[in-house]
PDB file of C-alpha atoms in Angstrom:
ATOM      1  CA  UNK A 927      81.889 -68.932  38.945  1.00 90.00           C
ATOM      2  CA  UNK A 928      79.989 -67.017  41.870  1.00 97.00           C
ATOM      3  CA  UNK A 929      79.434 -63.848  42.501  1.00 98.00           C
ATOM      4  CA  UNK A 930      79.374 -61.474  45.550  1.00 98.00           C
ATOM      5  CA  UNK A 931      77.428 -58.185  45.222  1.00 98.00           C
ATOM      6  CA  UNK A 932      78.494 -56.254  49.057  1.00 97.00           C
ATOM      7  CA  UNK A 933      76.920 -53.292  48.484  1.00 95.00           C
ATOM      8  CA  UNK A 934      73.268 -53.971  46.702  1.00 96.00           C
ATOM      9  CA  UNK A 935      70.668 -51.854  48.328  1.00 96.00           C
ATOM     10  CA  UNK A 936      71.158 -48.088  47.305  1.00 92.00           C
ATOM     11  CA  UNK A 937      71.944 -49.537  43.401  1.00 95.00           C
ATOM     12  CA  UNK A 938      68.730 -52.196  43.269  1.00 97.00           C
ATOM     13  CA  UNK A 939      66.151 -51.877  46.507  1.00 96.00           C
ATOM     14  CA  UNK A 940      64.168 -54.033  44.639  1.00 95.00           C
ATOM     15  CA  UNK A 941      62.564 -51.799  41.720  1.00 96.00           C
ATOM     16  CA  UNK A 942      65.434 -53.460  39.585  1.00 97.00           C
ATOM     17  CA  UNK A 943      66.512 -57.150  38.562  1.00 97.00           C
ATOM     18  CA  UNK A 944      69.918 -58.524  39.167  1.00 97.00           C
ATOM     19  CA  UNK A 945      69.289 -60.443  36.289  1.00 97.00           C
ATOM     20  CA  UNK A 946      71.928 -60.033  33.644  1.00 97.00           C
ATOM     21  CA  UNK A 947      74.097 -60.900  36.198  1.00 97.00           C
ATOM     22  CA  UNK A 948      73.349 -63.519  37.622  1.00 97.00           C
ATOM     23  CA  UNK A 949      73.218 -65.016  34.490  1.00 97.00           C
ATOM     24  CA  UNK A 950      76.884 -64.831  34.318  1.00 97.00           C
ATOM     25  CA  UNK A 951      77.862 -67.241  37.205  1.00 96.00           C
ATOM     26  CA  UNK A 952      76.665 -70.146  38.862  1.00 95.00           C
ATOM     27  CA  UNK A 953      75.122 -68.411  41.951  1.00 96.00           C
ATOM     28  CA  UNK A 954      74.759 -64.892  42.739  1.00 97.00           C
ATOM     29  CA  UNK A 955      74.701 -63.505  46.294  1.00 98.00           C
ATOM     30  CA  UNK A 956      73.545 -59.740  47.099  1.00 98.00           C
ATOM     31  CA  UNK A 957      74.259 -58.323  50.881  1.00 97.00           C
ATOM     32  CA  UNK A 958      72.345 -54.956  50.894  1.00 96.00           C
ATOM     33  CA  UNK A 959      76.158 -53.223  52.919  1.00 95.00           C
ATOM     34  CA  UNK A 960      78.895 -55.275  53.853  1.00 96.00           C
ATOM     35  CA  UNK A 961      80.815 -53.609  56.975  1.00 94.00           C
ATOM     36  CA  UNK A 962      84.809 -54.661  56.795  1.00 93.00           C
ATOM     37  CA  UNK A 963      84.313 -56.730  59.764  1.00 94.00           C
ATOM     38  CA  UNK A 964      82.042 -59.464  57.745  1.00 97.00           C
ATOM     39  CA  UNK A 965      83.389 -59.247  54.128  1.00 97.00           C
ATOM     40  CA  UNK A 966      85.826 -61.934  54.327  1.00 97.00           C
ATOM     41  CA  UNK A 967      83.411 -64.130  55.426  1.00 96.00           C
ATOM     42  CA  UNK A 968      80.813 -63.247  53.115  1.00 97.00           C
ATOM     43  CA  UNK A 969      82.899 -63.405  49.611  1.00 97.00           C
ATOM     44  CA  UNK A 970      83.871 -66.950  51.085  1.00 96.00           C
ATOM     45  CA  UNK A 971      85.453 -68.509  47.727  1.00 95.00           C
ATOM     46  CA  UNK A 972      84.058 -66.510  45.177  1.00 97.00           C
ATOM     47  CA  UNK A 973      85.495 -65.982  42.582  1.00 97.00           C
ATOM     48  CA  UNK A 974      84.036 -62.347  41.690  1.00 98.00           C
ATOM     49  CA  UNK A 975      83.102 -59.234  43.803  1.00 98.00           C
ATOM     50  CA  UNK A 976      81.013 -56.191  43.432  1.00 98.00           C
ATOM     51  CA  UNK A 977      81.304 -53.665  45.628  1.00 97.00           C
ATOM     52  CA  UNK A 978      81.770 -49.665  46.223  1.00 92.00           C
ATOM     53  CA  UNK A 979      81.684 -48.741  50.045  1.00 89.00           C
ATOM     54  CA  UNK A 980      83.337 -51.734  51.553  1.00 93.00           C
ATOM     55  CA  UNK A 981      86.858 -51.209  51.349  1.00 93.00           C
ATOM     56  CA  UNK A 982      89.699 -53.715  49.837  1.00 96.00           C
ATOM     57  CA  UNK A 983      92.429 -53.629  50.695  1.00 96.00           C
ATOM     58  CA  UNK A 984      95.672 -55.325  50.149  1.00 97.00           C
ATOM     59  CA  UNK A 985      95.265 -57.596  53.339  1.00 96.00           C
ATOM     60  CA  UNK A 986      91.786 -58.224  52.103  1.00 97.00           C
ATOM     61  CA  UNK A 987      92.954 -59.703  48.797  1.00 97.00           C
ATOM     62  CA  UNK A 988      95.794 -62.018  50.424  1.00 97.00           C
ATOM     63  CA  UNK A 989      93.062 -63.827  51.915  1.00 96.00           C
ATOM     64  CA  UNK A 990      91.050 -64.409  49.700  1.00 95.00           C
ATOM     65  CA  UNK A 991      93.026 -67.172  47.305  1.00 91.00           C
ATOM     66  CA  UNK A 992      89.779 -67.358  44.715  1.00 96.00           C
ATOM     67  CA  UNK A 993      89.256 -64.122  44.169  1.00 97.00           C
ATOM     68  CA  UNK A 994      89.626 -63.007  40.327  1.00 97.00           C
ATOM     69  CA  UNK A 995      87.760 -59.994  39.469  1.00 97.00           C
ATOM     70  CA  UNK A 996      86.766 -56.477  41.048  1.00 98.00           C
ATOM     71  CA  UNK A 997      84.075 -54.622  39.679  1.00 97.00           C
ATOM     72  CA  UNK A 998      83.549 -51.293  41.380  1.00 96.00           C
ATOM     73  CA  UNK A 999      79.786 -50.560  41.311  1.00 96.00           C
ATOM     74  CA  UNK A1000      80.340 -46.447  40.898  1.00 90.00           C
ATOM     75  CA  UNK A1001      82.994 -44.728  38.876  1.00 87.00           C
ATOM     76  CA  UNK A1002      84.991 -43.513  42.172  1.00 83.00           C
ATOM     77  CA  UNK A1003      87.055 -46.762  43.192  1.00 87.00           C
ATOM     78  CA  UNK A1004      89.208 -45.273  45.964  1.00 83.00           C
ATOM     79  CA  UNK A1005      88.220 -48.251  48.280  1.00 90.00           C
ATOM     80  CA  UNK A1006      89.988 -50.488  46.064  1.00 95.00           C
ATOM     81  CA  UNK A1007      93.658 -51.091  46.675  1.00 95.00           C
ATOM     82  CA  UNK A1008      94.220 -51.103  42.711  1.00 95.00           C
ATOM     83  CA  UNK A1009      98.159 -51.766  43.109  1.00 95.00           C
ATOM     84  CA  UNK A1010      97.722 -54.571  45.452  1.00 96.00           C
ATOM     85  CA  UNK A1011      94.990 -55.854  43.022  1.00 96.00           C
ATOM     86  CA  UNK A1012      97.631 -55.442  40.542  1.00 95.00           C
ATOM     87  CA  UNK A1013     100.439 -57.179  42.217  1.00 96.00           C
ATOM     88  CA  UNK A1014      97.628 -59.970  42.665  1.00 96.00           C
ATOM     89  CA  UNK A1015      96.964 -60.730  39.064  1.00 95.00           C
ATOM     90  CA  UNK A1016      93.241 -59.273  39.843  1.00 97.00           C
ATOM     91  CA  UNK A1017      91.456 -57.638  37.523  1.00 96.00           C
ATOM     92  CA  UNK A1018      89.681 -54.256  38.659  1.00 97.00           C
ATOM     93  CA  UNK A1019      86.975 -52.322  36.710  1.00 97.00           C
ATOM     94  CA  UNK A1020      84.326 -49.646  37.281  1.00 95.00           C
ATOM     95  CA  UNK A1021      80.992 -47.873  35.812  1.00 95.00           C
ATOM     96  CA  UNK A1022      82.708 -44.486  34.269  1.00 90.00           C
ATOM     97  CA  UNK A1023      80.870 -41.572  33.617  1.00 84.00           C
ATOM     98  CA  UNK A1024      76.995 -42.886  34.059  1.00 90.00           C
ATOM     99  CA  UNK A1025      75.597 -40.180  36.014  1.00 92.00           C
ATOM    100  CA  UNK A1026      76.693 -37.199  34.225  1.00 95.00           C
ATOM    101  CA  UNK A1027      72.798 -35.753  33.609  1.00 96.00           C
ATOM    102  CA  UNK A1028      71.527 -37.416  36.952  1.00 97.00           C
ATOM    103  CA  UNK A1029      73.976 -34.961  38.724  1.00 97.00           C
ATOM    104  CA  UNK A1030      74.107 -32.112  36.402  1.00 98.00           C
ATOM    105  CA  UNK A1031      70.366 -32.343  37.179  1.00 98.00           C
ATOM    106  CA  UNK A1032      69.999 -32.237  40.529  1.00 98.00           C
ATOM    107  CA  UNK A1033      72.625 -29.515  40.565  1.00 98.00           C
ATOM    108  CA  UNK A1034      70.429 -27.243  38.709  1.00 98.00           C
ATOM    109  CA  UNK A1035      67.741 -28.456  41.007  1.00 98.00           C
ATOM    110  CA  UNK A1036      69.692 -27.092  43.910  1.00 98.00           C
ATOM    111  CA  UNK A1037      70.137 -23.904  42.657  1.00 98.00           C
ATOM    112  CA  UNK A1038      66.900 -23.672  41.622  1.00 98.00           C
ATOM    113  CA  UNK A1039      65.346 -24.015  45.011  1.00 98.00           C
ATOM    114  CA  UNK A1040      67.991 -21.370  46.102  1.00 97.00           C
ATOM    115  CA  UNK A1041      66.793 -19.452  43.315  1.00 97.00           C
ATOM    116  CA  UNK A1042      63.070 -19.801  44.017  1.00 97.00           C
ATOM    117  CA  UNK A1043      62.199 -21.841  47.795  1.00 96.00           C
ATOM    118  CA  UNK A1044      60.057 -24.202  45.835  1.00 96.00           C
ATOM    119  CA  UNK A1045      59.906 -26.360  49.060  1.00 95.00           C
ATOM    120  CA  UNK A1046      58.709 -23.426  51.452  1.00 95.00           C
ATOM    121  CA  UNK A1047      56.026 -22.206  49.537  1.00 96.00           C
ATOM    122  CA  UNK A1048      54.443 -25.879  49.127  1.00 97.00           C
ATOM    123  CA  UNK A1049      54.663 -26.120  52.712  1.00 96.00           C
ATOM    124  CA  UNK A1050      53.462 -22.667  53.779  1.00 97.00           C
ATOM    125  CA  UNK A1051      50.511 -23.216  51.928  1.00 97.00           C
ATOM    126  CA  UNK A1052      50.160 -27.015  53.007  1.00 97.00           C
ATOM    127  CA  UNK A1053      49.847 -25.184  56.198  1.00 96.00           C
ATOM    128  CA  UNK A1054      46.979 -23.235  55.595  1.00 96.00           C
ATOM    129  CA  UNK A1055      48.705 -20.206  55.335  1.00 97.00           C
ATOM    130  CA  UNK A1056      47.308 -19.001  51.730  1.00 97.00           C
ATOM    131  CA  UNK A1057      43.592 -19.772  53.171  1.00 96.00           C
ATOM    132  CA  UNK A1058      44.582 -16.672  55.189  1.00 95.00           C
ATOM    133  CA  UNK A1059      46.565 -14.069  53.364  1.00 95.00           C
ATOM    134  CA  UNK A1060      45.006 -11.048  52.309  1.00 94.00           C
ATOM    135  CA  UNK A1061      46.531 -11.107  48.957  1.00 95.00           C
ATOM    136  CA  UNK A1062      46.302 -13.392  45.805  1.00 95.00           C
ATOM    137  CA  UNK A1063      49.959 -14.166  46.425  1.00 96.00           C
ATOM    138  CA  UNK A1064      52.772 -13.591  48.705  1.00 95.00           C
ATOM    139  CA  UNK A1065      56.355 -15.209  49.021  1.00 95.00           C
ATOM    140  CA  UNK A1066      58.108 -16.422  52.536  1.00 94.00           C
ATOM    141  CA  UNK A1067      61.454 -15.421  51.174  1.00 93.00           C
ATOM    142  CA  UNK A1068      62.710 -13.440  48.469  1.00 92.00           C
ATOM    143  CA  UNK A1069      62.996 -14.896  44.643  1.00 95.00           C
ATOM    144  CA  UNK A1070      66.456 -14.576  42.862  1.00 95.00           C
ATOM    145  CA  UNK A1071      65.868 -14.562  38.554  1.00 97.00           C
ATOM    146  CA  UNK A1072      68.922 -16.710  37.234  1.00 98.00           C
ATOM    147  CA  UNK A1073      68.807 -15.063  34.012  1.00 98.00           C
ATOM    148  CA  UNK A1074      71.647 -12.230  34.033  1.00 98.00           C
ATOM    149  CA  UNK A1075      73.551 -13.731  36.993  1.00 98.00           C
ATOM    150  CA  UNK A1076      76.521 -16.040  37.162  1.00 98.00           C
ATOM    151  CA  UNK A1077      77.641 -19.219  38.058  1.00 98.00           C
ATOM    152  CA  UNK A1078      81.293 -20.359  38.786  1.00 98.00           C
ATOM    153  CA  UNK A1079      82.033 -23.990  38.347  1.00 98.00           C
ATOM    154  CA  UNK A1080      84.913 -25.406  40.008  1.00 97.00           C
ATOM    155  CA  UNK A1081      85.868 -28.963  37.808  1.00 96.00           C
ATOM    156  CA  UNK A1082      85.466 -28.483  34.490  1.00 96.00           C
ATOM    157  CA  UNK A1083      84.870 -32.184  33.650  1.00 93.00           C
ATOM    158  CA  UNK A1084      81.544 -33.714  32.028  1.00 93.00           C
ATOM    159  CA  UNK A1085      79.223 -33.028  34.699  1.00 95.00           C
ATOM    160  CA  UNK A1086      80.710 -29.441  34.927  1.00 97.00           C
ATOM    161  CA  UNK A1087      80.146 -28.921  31.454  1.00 97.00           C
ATOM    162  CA  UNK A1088      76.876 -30.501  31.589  1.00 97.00           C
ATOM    163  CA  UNK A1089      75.938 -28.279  34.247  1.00 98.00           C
ATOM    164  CA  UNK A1090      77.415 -25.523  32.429  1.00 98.00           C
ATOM    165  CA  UNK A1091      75.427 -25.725  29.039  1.00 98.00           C
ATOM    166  CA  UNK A1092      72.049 -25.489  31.210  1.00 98.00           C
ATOM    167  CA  UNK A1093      73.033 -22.528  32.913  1.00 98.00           C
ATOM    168  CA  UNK A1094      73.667 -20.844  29.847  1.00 98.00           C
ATOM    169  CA  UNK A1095      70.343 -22.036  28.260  1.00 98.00           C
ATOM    170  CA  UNK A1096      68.919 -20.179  31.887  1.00 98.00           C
ATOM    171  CA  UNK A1097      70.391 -17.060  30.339  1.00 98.00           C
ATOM    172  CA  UNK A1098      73.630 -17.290  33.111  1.00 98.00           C
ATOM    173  CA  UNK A1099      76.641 -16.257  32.724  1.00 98.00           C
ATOM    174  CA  UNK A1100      79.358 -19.246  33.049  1.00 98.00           C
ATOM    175  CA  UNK A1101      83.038 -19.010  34.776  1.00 97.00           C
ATOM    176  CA  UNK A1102      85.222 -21.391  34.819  1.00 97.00           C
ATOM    177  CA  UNK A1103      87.802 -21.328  37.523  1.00 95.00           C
ATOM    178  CA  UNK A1104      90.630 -22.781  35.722  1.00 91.00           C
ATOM    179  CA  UNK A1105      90.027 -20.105  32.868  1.00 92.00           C
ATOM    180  CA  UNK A1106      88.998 -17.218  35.455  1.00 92.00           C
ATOM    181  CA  UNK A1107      89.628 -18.033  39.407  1.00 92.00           C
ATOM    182  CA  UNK A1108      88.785 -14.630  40.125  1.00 93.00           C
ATOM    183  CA  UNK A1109      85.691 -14.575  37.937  1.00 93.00           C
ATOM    184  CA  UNK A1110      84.159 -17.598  39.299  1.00 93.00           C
ATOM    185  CA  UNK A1111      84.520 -16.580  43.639  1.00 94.00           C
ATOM    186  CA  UNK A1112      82.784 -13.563  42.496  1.00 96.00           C
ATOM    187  CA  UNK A1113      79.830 -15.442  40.703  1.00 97.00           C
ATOM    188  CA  UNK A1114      76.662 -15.666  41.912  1.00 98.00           C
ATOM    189  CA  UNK A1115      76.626 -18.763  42.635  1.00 98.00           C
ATOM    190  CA  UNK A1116      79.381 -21.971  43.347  1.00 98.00           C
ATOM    191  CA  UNK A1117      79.071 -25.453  42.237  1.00 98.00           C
ATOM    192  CA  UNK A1118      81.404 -28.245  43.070  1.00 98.00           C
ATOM    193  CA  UNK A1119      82.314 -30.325  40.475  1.00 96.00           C
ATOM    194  CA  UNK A1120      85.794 -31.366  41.154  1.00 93.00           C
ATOM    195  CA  UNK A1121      87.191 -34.836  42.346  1.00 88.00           C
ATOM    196  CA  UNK A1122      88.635 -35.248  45.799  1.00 88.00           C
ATOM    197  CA  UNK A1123      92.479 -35.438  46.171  1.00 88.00           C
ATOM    198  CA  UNK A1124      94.848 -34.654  49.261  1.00 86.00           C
ATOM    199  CA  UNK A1125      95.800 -31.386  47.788  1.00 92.00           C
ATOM    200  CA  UNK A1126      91.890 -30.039  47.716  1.00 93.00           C
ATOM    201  CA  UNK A1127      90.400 -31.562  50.791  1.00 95.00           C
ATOM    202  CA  UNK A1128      88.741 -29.265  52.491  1.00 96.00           C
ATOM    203  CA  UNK A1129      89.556 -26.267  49.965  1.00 96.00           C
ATOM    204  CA  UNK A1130      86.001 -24.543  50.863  1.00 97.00           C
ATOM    205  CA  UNK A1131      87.861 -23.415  54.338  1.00 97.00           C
ATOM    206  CA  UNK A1132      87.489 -20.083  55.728  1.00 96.00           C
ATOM    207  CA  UNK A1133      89.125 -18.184  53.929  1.00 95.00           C
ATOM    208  CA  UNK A1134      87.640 -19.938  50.513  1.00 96.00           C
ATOM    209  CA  UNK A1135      84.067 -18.151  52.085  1.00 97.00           C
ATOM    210  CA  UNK A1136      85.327 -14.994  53.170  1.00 95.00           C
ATOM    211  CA  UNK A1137      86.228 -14.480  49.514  1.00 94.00           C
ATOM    212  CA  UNK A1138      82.745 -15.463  47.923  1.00 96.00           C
ATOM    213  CA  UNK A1139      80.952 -12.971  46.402  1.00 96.00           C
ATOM    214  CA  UNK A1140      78.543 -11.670  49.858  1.00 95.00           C
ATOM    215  CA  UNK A1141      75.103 -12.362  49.233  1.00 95.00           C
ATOM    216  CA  UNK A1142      75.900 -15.459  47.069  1.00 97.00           C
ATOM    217  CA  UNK A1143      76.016 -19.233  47.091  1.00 98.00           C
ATOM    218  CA  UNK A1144      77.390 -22.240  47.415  1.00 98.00           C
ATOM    219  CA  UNK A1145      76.006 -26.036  45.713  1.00 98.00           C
ATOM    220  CA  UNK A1146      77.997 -29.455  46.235  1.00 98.00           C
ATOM    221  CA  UNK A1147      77.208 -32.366  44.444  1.00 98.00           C
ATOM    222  CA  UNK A1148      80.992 -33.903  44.167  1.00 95.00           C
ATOM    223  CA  UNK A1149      82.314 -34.809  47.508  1.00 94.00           C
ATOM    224  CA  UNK A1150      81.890 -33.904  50.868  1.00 96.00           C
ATOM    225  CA  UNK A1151      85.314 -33.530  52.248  1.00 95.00           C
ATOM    226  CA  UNK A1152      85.597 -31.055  49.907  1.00 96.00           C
ATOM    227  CA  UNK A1153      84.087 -28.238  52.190  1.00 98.00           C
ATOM    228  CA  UNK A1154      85.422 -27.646  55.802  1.00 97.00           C
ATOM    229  CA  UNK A1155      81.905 -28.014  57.299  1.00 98.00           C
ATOM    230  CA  UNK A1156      82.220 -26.033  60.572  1.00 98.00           C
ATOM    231  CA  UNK A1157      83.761 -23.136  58.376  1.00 98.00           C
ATOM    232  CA  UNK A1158      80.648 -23.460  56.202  1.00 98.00           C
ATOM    233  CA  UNK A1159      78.218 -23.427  58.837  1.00 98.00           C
ATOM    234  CA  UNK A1160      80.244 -20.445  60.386  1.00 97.00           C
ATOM    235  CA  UNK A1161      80.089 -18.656  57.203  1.00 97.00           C
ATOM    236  CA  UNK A1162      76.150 -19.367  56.922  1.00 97.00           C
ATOM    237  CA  UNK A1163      75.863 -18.310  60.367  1.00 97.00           C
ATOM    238  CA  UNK A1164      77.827 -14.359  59.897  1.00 95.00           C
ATOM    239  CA  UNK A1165      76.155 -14.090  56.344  1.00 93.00           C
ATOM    240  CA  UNK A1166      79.592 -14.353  54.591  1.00 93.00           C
ATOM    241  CA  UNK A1167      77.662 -16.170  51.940  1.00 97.00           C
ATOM    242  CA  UNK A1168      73.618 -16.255  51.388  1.00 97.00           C
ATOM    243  CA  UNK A1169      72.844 -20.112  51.566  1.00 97.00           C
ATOM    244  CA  UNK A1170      74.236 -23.511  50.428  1.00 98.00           C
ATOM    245  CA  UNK A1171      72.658 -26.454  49.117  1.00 98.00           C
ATOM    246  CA  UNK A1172      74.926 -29.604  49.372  1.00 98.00           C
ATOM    247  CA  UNK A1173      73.786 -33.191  48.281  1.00 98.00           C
ATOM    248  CA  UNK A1174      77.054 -34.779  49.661  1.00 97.00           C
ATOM    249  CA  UNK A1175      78.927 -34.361  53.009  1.00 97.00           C
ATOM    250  CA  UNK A1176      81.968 -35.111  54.654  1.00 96.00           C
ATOM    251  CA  UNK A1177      80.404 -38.179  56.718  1.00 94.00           C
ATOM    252  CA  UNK A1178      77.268 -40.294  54.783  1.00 93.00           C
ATOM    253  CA  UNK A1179      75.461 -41.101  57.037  1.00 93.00           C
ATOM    254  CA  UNK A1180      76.026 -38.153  59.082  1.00 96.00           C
ATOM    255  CA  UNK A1181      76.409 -37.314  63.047  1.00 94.00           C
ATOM    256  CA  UNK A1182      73.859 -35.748  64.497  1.00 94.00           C
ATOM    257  CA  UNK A1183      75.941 -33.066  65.651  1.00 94.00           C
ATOM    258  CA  UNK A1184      76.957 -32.609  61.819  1.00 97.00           C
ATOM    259  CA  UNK A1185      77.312 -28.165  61.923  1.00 97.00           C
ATOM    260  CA  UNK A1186      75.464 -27.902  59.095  1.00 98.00           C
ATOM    261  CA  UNK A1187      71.798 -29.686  59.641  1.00 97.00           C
ATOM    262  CA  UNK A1188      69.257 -27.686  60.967  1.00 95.00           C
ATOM    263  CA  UNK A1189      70.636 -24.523  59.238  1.00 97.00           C
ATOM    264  CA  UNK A1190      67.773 -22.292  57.906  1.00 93.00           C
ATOM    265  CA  UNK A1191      69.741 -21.431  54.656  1.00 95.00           C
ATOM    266  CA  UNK A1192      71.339 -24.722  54.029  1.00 97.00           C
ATOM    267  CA  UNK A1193      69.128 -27.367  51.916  1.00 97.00           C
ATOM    268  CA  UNK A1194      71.152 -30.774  52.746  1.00 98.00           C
ATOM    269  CA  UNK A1195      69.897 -34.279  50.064  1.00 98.00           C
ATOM    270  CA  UNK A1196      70.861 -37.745  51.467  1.00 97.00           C
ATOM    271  CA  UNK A1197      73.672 -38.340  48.522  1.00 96.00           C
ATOM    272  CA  UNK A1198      70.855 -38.965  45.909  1.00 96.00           C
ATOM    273  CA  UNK A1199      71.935 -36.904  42.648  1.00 97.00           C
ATOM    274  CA  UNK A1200      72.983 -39.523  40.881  1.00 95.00           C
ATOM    275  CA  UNK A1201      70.196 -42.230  42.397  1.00 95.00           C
ATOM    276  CA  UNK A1202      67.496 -42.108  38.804  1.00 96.00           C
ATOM    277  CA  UNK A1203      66.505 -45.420  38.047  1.00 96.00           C
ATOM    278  CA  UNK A1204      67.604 -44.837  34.683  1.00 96.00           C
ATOM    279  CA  UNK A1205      71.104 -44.189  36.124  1.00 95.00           C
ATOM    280  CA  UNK A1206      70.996 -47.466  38.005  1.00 96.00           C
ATOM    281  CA  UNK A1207      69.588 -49.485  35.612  1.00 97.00           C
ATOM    282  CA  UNK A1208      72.563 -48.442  33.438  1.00 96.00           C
ATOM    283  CA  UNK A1209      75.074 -49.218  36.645  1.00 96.00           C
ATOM    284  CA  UNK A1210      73.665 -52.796  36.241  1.00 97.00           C
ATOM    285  CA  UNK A1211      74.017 -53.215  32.707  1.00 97.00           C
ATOM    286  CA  UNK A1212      77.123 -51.929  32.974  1.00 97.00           C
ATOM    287  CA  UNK A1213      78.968 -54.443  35.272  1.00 97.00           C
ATOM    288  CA  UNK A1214      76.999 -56.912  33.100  1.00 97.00           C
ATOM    289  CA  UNK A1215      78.615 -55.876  30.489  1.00 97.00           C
ATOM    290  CA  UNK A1216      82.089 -55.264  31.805  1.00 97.00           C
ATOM    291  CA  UNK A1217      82.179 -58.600  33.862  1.00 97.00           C
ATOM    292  CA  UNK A1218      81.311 -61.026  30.029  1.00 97.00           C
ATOM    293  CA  UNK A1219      84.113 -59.155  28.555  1.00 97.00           C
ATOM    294  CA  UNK A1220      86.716 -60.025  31.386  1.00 96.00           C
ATOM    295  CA  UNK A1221      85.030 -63.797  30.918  1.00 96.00           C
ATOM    296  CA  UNK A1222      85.654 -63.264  27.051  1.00 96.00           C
ATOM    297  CA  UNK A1223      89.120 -61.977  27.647  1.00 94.00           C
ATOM    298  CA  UNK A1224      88.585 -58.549  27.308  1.00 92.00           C
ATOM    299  CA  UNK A1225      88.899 -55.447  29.513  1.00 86.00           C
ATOM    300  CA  UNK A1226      86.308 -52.852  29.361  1.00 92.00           C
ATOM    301  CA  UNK A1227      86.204 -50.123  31.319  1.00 94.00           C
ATOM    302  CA  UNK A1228      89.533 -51.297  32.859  1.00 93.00           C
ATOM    303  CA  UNK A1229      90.964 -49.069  36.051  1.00 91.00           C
ATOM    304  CA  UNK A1230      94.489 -48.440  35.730  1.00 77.00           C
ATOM    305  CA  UNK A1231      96.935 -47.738  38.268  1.00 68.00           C
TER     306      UNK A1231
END
């Protein structure tokens, strides 16, 4: 059998090995991104496809006669057609639940710099600007303790609860907004945790801000479509809410007339929370490891419609 990886770079830029893969087939080809345009062409008659970005859909699959087995390289798998892979007799699978800490991590990274302008402070004093202060210390902007103040998470799944249990061990008060909706637009502080359906696209509107706690703020490391950006950067602008720190956004890459970049009080990451090379080590393994049980005739990690 051979393989087709579409999507290679941002899992393996070359600090990893394809290796347990390619062991599983007879050759193994890795395209860094595939755009739509070129995939066709590229899986040629493979007989197996990785891929995350690159979407497939149900036209996609009628042409492509050879093609057995879909392994989605992230747990999200929305650019898979899975009932036209079903109708097809092709087999779909994904990497569930790997980057639980990673994210959980960088969330509380997030709010620390919120918290404490880490980032400033090294670069203030990079400048020079401690050679010249008449004090043994001094701070750009002010520092926020987390201990007595609250966080409201919104998606209440692993990564929610992850992020949850280190709050708490900050000394933070926890609300979650399916136990306390109220509670949690009045915390201290927002995190996004929630998956990204037609019915909560674009929930952080307007009128989502306007009923934030003033002087609080808002952290996204689920999806970017989540947040109506222009409202955000309205909100950031009038002081509706204190700052925002967002790992995702709507459109990855972004414009360059995306609203919120070059904000003072919004700290923007290229999509990297769950990017550890522990994590992608373990995406590897992982469709290693889900790929030789399809070839044993098994399903792990199986996507259902």
């Amino acid at each position: 059998m051979n393989i087709v990886i579409f999507d290679g770079y941002t899992i393996n830029p070359g600090d990893l090995s394809w290796d347990k893969i390619d062991a599983l087939c007879d050759r193994l080809t890795v395209f860094d991104a595939t755009p739509m345009d070129k995939a066709l062409s590229r899986l040629g008659d493979s007989e197996i496809l990785f891929t995350s970005k690159c979407p497939i859909t149900r036209d996609f699959m009628e042409k492509a006669p050879n093609l057995k087995y879909i392994g989605c390289t992230a747990t999200g798998y929305n650019n898979i057609d899975v009932r036209a892979a079903a109708d097809l007799g092709i087999a779909v699978t994904n990497v569930p639940a790997y980057s639980t800490d990673a994210v959980a991590q960088h969330t509380i990274s997030l709010m620390l710099e919120l918290a404490n302008n880490v980032g400033l402070h090294n670069e203030s004093v990079q400048q020079g600007q401690w050679f010249e202060s008449k004090y043994f210390c001094y701070w750009k902007k002010p520092i926020t303790l987390l201990t007595g103040k609250s966080l409201g998470i919104i998606g209440y799944g692993a990564i929610g609860k992850r992020v949850a249990e280190i709050a708490k061990a900050l000394g933070m008060t926890v609300n979650i907004y399916r136990e306390d909706p109220v509670g949690t637009m009045k915390s201290d502080f927002v995190s996004l945790h929630c998956p990204l359906t037609s019915e909560n696209e674009k929930m952080v509107n307007t009128q989502f801000l306007v009923n934030m706690k003033p002087g609080s703020y808002l952290i996204n490391t689920a999806r970017g479509q989540l947040v109506d950006e222009r409202a955000l950067a309205d909100a950031l602008k009038a002081g509706f809410i204190k700052g925002a720190a967002l790992d995702v956004l709507a459109q990855e890459p972004p414009s360059r007339d995306c609203p919120l970049i070059g904000l003072e009080n919004c700290i923007i990451t290229p999509h990297m929370a769950w990017a550890p090379v522990e994590m992608r080590q373990s995406v590897i393994d992982t469709l290693a490891d889900n790929l030789k049980a399809w070839m044993d005739g098994r399903w792990v990690n199986r996507v259902d419609l």
